[in-house]
mmCIF file with all atom_site columns, C-alpha atoms in Angstrom:
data_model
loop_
_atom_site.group_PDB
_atom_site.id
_atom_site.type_symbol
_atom_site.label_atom_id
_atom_site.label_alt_id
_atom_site.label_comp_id
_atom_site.label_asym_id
_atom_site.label_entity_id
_atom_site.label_seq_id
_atom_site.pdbx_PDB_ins_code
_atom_site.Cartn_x
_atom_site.Cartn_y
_atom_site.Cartn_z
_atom_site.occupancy
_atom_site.B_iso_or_equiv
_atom_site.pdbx_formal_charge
_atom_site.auth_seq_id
_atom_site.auth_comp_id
_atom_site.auth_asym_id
_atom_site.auth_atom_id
_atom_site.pdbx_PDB_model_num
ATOM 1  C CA . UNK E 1 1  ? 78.410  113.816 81.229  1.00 41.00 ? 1219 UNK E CA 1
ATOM 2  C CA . UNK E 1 2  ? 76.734  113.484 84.665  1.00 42.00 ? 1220 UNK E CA 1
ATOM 3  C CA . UNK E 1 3  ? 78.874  113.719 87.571  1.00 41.00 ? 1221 UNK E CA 1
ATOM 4  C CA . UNK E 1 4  ? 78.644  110.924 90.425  1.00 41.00 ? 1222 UNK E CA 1
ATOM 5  C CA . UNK E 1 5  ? 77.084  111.582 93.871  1.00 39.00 ? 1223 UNK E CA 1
ATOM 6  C CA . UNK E 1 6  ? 79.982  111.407 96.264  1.00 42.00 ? 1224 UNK E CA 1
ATOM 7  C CA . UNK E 1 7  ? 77.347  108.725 97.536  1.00 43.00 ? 1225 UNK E CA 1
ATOM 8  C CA . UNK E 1 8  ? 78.269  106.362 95.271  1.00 42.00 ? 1226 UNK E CA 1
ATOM 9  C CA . UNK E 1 9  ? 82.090  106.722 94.921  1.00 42.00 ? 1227 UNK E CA 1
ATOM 10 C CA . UNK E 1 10 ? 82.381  105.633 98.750  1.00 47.00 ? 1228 UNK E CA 1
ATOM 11 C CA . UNK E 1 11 ? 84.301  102.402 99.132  1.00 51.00 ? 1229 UNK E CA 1
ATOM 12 C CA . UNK E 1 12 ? 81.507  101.565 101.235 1.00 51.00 ? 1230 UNK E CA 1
ATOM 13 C CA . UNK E 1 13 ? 79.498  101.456 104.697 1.00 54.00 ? 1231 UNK E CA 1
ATOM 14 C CA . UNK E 1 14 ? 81.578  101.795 107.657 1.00 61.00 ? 1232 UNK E CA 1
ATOM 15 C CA . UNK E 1 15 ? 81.023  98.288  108.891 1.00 63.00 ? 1233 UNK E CA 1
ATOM 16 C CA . UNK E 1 16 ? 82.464  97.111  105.488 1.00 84.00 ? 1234 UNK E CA 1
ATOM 17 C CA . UNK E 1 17 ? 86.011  98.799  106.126 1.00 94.00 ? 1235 UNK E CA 1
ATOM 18 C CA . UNK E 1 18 ? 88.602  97.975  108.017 1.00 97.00 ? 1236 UNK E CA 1
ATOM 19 C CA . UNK E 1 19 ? 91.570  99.688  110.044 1.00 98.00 ? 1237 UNK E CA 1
ATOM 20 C CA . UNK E 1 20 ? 94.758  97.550  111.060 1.00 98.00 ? 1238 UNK E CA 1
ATOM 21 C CA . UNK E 1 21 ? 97.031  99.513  113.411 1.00 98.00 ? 1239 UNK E CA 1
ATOM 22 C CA . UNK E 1 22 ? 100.368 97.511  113.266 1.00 98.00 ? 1240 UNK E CA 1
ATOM 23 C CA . UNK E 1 23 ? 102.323 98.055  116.722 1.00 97.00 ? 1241 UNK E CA 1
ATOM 24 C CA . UNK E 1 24 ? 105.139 96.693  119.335 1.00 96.00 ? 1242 UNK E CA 1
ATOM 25 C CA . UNK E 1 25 ? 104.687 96.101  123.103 1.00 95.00 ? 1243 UNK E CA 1
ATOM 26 C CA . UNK E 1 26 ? 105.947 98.325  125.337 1.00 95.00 ? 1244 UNK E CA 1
ATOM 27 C CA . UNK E 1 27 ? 105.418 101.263 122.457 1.00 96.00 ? 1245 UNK E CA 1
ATOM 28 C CA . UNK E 1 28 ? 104.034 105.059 123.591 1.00 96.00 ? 1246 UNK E CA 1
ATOM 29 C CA . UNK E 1 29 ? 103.754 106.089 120.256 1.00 97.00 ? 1247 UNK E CA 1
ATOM 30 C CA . UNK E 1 30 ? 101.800 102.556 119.629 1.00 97.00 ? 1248 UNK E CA 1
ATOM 31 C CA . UNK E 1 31 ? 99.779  102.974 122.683 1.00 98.00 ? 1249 UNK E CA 1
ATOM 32 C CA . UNK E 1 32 ? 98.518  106.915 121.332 1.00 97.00 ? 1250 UNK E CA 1
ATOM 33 C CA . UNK E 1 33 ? 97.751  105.318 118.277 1.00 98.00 ? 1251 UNK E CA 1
ATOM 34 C CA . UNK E 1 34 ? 95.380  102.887 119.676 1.00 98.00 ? 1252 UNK E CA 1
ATOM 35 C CA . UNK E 1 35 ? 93.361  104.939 121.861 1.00 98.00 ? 1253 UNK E CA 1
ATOM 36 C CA . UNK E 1 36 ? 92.908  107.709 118.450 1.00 98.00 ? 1254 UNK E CA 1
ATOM 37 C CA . UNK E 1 37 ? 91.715  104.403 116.409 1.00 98.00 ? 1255 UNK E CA 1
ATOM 38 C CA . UNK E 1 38 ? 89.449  102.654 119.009 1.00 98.00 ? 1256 UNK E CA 1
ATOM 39 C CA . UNK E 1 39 ? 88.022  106.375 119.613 1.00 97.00 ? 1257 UNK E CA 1
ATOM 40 C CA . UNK E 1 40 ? 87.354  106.935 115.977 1.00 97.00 ? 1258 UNK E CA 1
ATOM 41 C CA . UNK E 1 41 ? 86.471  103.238 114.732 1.00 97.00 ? 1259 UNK E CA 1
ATOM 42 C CA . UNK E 1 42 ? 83.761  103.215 117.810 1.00 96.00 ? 1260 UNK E CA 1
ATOM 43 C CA . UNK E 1 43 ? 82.024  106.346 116.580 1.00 94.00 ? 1261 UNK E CA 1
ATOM 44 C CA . UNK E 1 44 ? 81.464  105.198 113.313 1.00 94.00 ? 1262 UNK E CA 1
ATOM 45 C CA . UNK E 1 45 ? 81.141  101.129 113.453 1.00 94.00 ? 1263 UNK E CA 1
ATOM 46 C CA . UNK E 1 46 ? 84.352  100.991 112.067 1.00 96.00 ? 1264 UNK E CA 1
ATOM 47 C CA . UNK E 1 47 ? 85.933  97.511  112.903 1.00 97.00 ? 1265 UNK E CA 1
ATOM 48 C CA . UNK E 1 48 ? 89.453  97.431  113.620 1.00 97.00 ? 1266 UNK E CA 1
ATOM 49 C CA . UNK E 1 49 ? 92.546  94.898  114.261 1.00 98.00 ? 1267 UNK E CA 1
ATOM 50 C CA . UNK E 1 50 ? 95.899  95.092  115.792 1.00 98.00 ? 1268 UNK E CA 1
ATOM 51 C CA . UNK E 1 51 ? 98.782  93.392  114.564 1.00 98.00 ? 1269 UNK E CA 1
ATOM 52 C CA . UNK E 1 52 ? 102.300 92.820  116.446 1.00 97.00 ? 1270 UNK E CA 1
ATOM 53 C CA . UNK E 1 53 ? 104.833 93.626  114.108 1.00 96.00 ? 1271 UNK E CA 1
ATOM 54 C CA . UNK E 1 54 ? 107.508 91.645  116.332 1.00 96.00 ? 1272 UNK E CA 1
ATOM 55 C CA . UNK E 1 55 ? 105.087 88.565  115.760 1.00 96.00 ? 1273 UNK E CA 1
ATOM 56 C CA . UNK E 1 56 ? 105.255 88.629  111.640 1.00 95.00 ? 1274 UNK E CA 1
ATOM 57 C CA . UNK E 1 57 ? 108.396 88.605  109.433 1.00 96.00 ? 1275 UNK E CA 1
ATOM 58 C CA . UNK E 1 58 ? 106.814 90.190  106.720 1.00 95.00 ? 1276 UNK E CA 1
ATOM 59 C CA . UNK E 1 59 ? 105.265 93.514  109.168 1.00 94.00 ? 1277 UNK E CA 1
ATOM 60 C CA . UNK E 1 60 ? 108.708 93.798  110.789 1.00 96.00 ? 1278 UNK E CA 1
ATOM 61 C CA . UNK E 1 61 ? 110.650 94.226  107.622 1.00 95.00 ? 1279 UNK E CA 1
ATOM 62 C CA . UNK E 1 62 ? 107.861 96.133  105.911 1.00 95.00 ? 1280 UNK E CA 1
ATOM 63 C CA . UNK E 1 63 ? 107.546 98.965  108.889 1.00 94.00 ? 1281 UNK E CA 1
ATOM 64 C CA . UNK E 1 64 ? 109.964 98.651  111.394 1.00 93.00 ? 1282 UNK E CA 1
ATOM 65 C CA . UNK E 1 65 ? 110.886 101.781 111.341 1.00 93.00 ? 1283 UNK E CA 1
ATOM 66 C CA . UNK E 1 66 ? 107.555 103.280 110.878 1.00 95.00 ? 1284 UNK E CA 1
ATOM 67 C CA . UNK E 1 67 ? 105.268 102.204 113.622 1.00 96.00 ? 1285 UNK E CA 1
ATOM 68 C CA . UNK E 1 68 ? 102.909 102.471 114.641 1.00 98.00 ? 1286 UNK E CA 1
ATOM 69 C CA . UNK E 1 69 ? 101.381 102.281 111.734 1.00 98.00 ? 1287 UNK E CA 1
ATOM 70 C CA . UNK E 1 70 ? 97.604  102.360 110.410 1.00 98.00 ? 1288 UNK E CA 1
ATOM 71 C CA . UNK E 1 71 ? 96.077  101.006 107.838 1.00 98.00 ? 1289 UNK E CA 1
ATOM 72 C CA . UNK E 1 72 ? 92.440  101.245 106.048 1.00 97.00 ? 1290 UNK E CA 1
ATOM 73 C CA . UNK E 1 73 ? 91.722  99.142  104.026 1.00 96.00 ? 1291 UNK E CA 1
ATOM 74 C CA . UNK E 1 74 ? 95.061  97.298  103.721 1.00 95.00 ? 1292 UNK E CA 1
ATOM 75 C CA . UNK E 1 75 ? 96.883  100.398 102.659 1.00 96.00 ? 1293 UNK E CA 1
ATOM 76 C CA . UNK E 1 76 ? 99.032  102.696 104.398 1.00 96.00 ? 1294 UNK E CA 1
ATOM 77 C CA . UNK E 1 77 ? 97.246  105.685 105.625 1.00 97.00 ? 1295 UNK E CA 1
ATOM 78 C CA . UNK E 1 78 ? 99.896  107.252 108.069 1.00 97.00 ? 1296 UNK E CA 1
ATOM 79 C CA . UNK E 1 79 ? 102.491 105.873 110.735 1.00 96.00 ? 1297 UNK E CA 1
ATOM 80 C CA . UNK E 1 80 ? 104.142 107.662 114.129 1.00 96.00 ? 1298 UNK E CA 1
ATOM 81 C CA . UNK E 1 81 ? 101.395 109.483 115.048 1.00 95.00 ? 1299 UNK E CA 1
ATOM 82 C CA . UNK E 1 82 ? 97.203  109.325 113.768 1.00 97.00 ? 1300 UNK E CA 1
ATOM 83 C CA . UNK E 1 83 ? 95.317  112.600 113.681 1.00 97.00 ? 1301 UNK E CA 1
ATOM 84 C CA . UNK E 1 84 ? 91.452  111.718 114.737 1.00 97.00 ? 1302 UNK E CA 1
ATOM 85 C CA . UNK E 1 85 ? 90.205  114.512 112.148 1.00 97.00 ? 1303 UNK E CA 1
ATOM 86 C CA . UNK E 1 86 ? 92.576  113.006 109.485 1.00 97.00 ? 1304 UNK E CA 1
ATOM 87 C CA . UNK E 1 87 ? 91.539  109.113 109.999 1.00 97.00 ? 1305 UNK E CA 1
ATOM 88 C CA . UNK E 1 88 ? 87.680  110.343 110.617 1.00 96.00 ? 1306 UNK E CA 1
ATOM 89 C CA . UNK E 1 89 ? 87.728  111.481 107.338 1.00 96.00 ? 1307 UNK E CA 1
ATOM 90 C CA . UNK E 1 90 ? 88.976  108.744 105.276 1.00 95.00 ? 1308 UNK E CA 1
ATOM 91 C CA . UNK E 1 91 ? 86.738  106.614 107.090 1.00 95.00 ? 1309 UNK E CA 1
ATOM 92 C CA . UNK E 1 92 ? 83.961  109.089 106.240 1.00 87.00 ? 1310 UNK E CA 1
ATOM 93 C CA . UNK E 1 93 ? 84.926  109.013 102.209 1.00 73.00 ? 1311 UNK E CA 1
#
């Protein structure tokens, strides 16, 4: 059987992704976070969204004790603190 391209297994384009990075005011953690996510989302087109988890219920008791935390795609790709090479990559898959 013919393997795949790795072309075609991508979930696709950049532009068609999307990272969430759920956070609280007055966060340092939260704030590192954000400047690792608008660094890597503006090098590849990748558009991106921040939540306040003290603004939804369902965030708050989901992560509370996690943020910040990051999301691609709607699912859970770290919290505390986002390696650039680490997030680049997923994007890139």
């Amino acid at each position: 059987m013919a393997r795949m391209s790795p072309l075609f297994r991508r979930a696709g384009p950049p532009r068609d992704r999307l990272v969430t990075l759920i956070r609280k005011p007055g966060c340092h953690l939260c704030d590192d976070a954000q400047v690792v996510v608008e660094k890597v989302c503006s090098e590849l087109g990748v558009p991106w969204e921040r939540k306040d988890i003290t603004e939804d219920r369902e965030l708050y008791e989901k992560y509370w004790e996690q943020i910040p935390v990051v999301l691609v795609d709607g699912r859970q790709h770290t919290f505390w603190r986002v390696n650039e090479d680490r997030l680049r990559k997923t994007l890139g898959d």
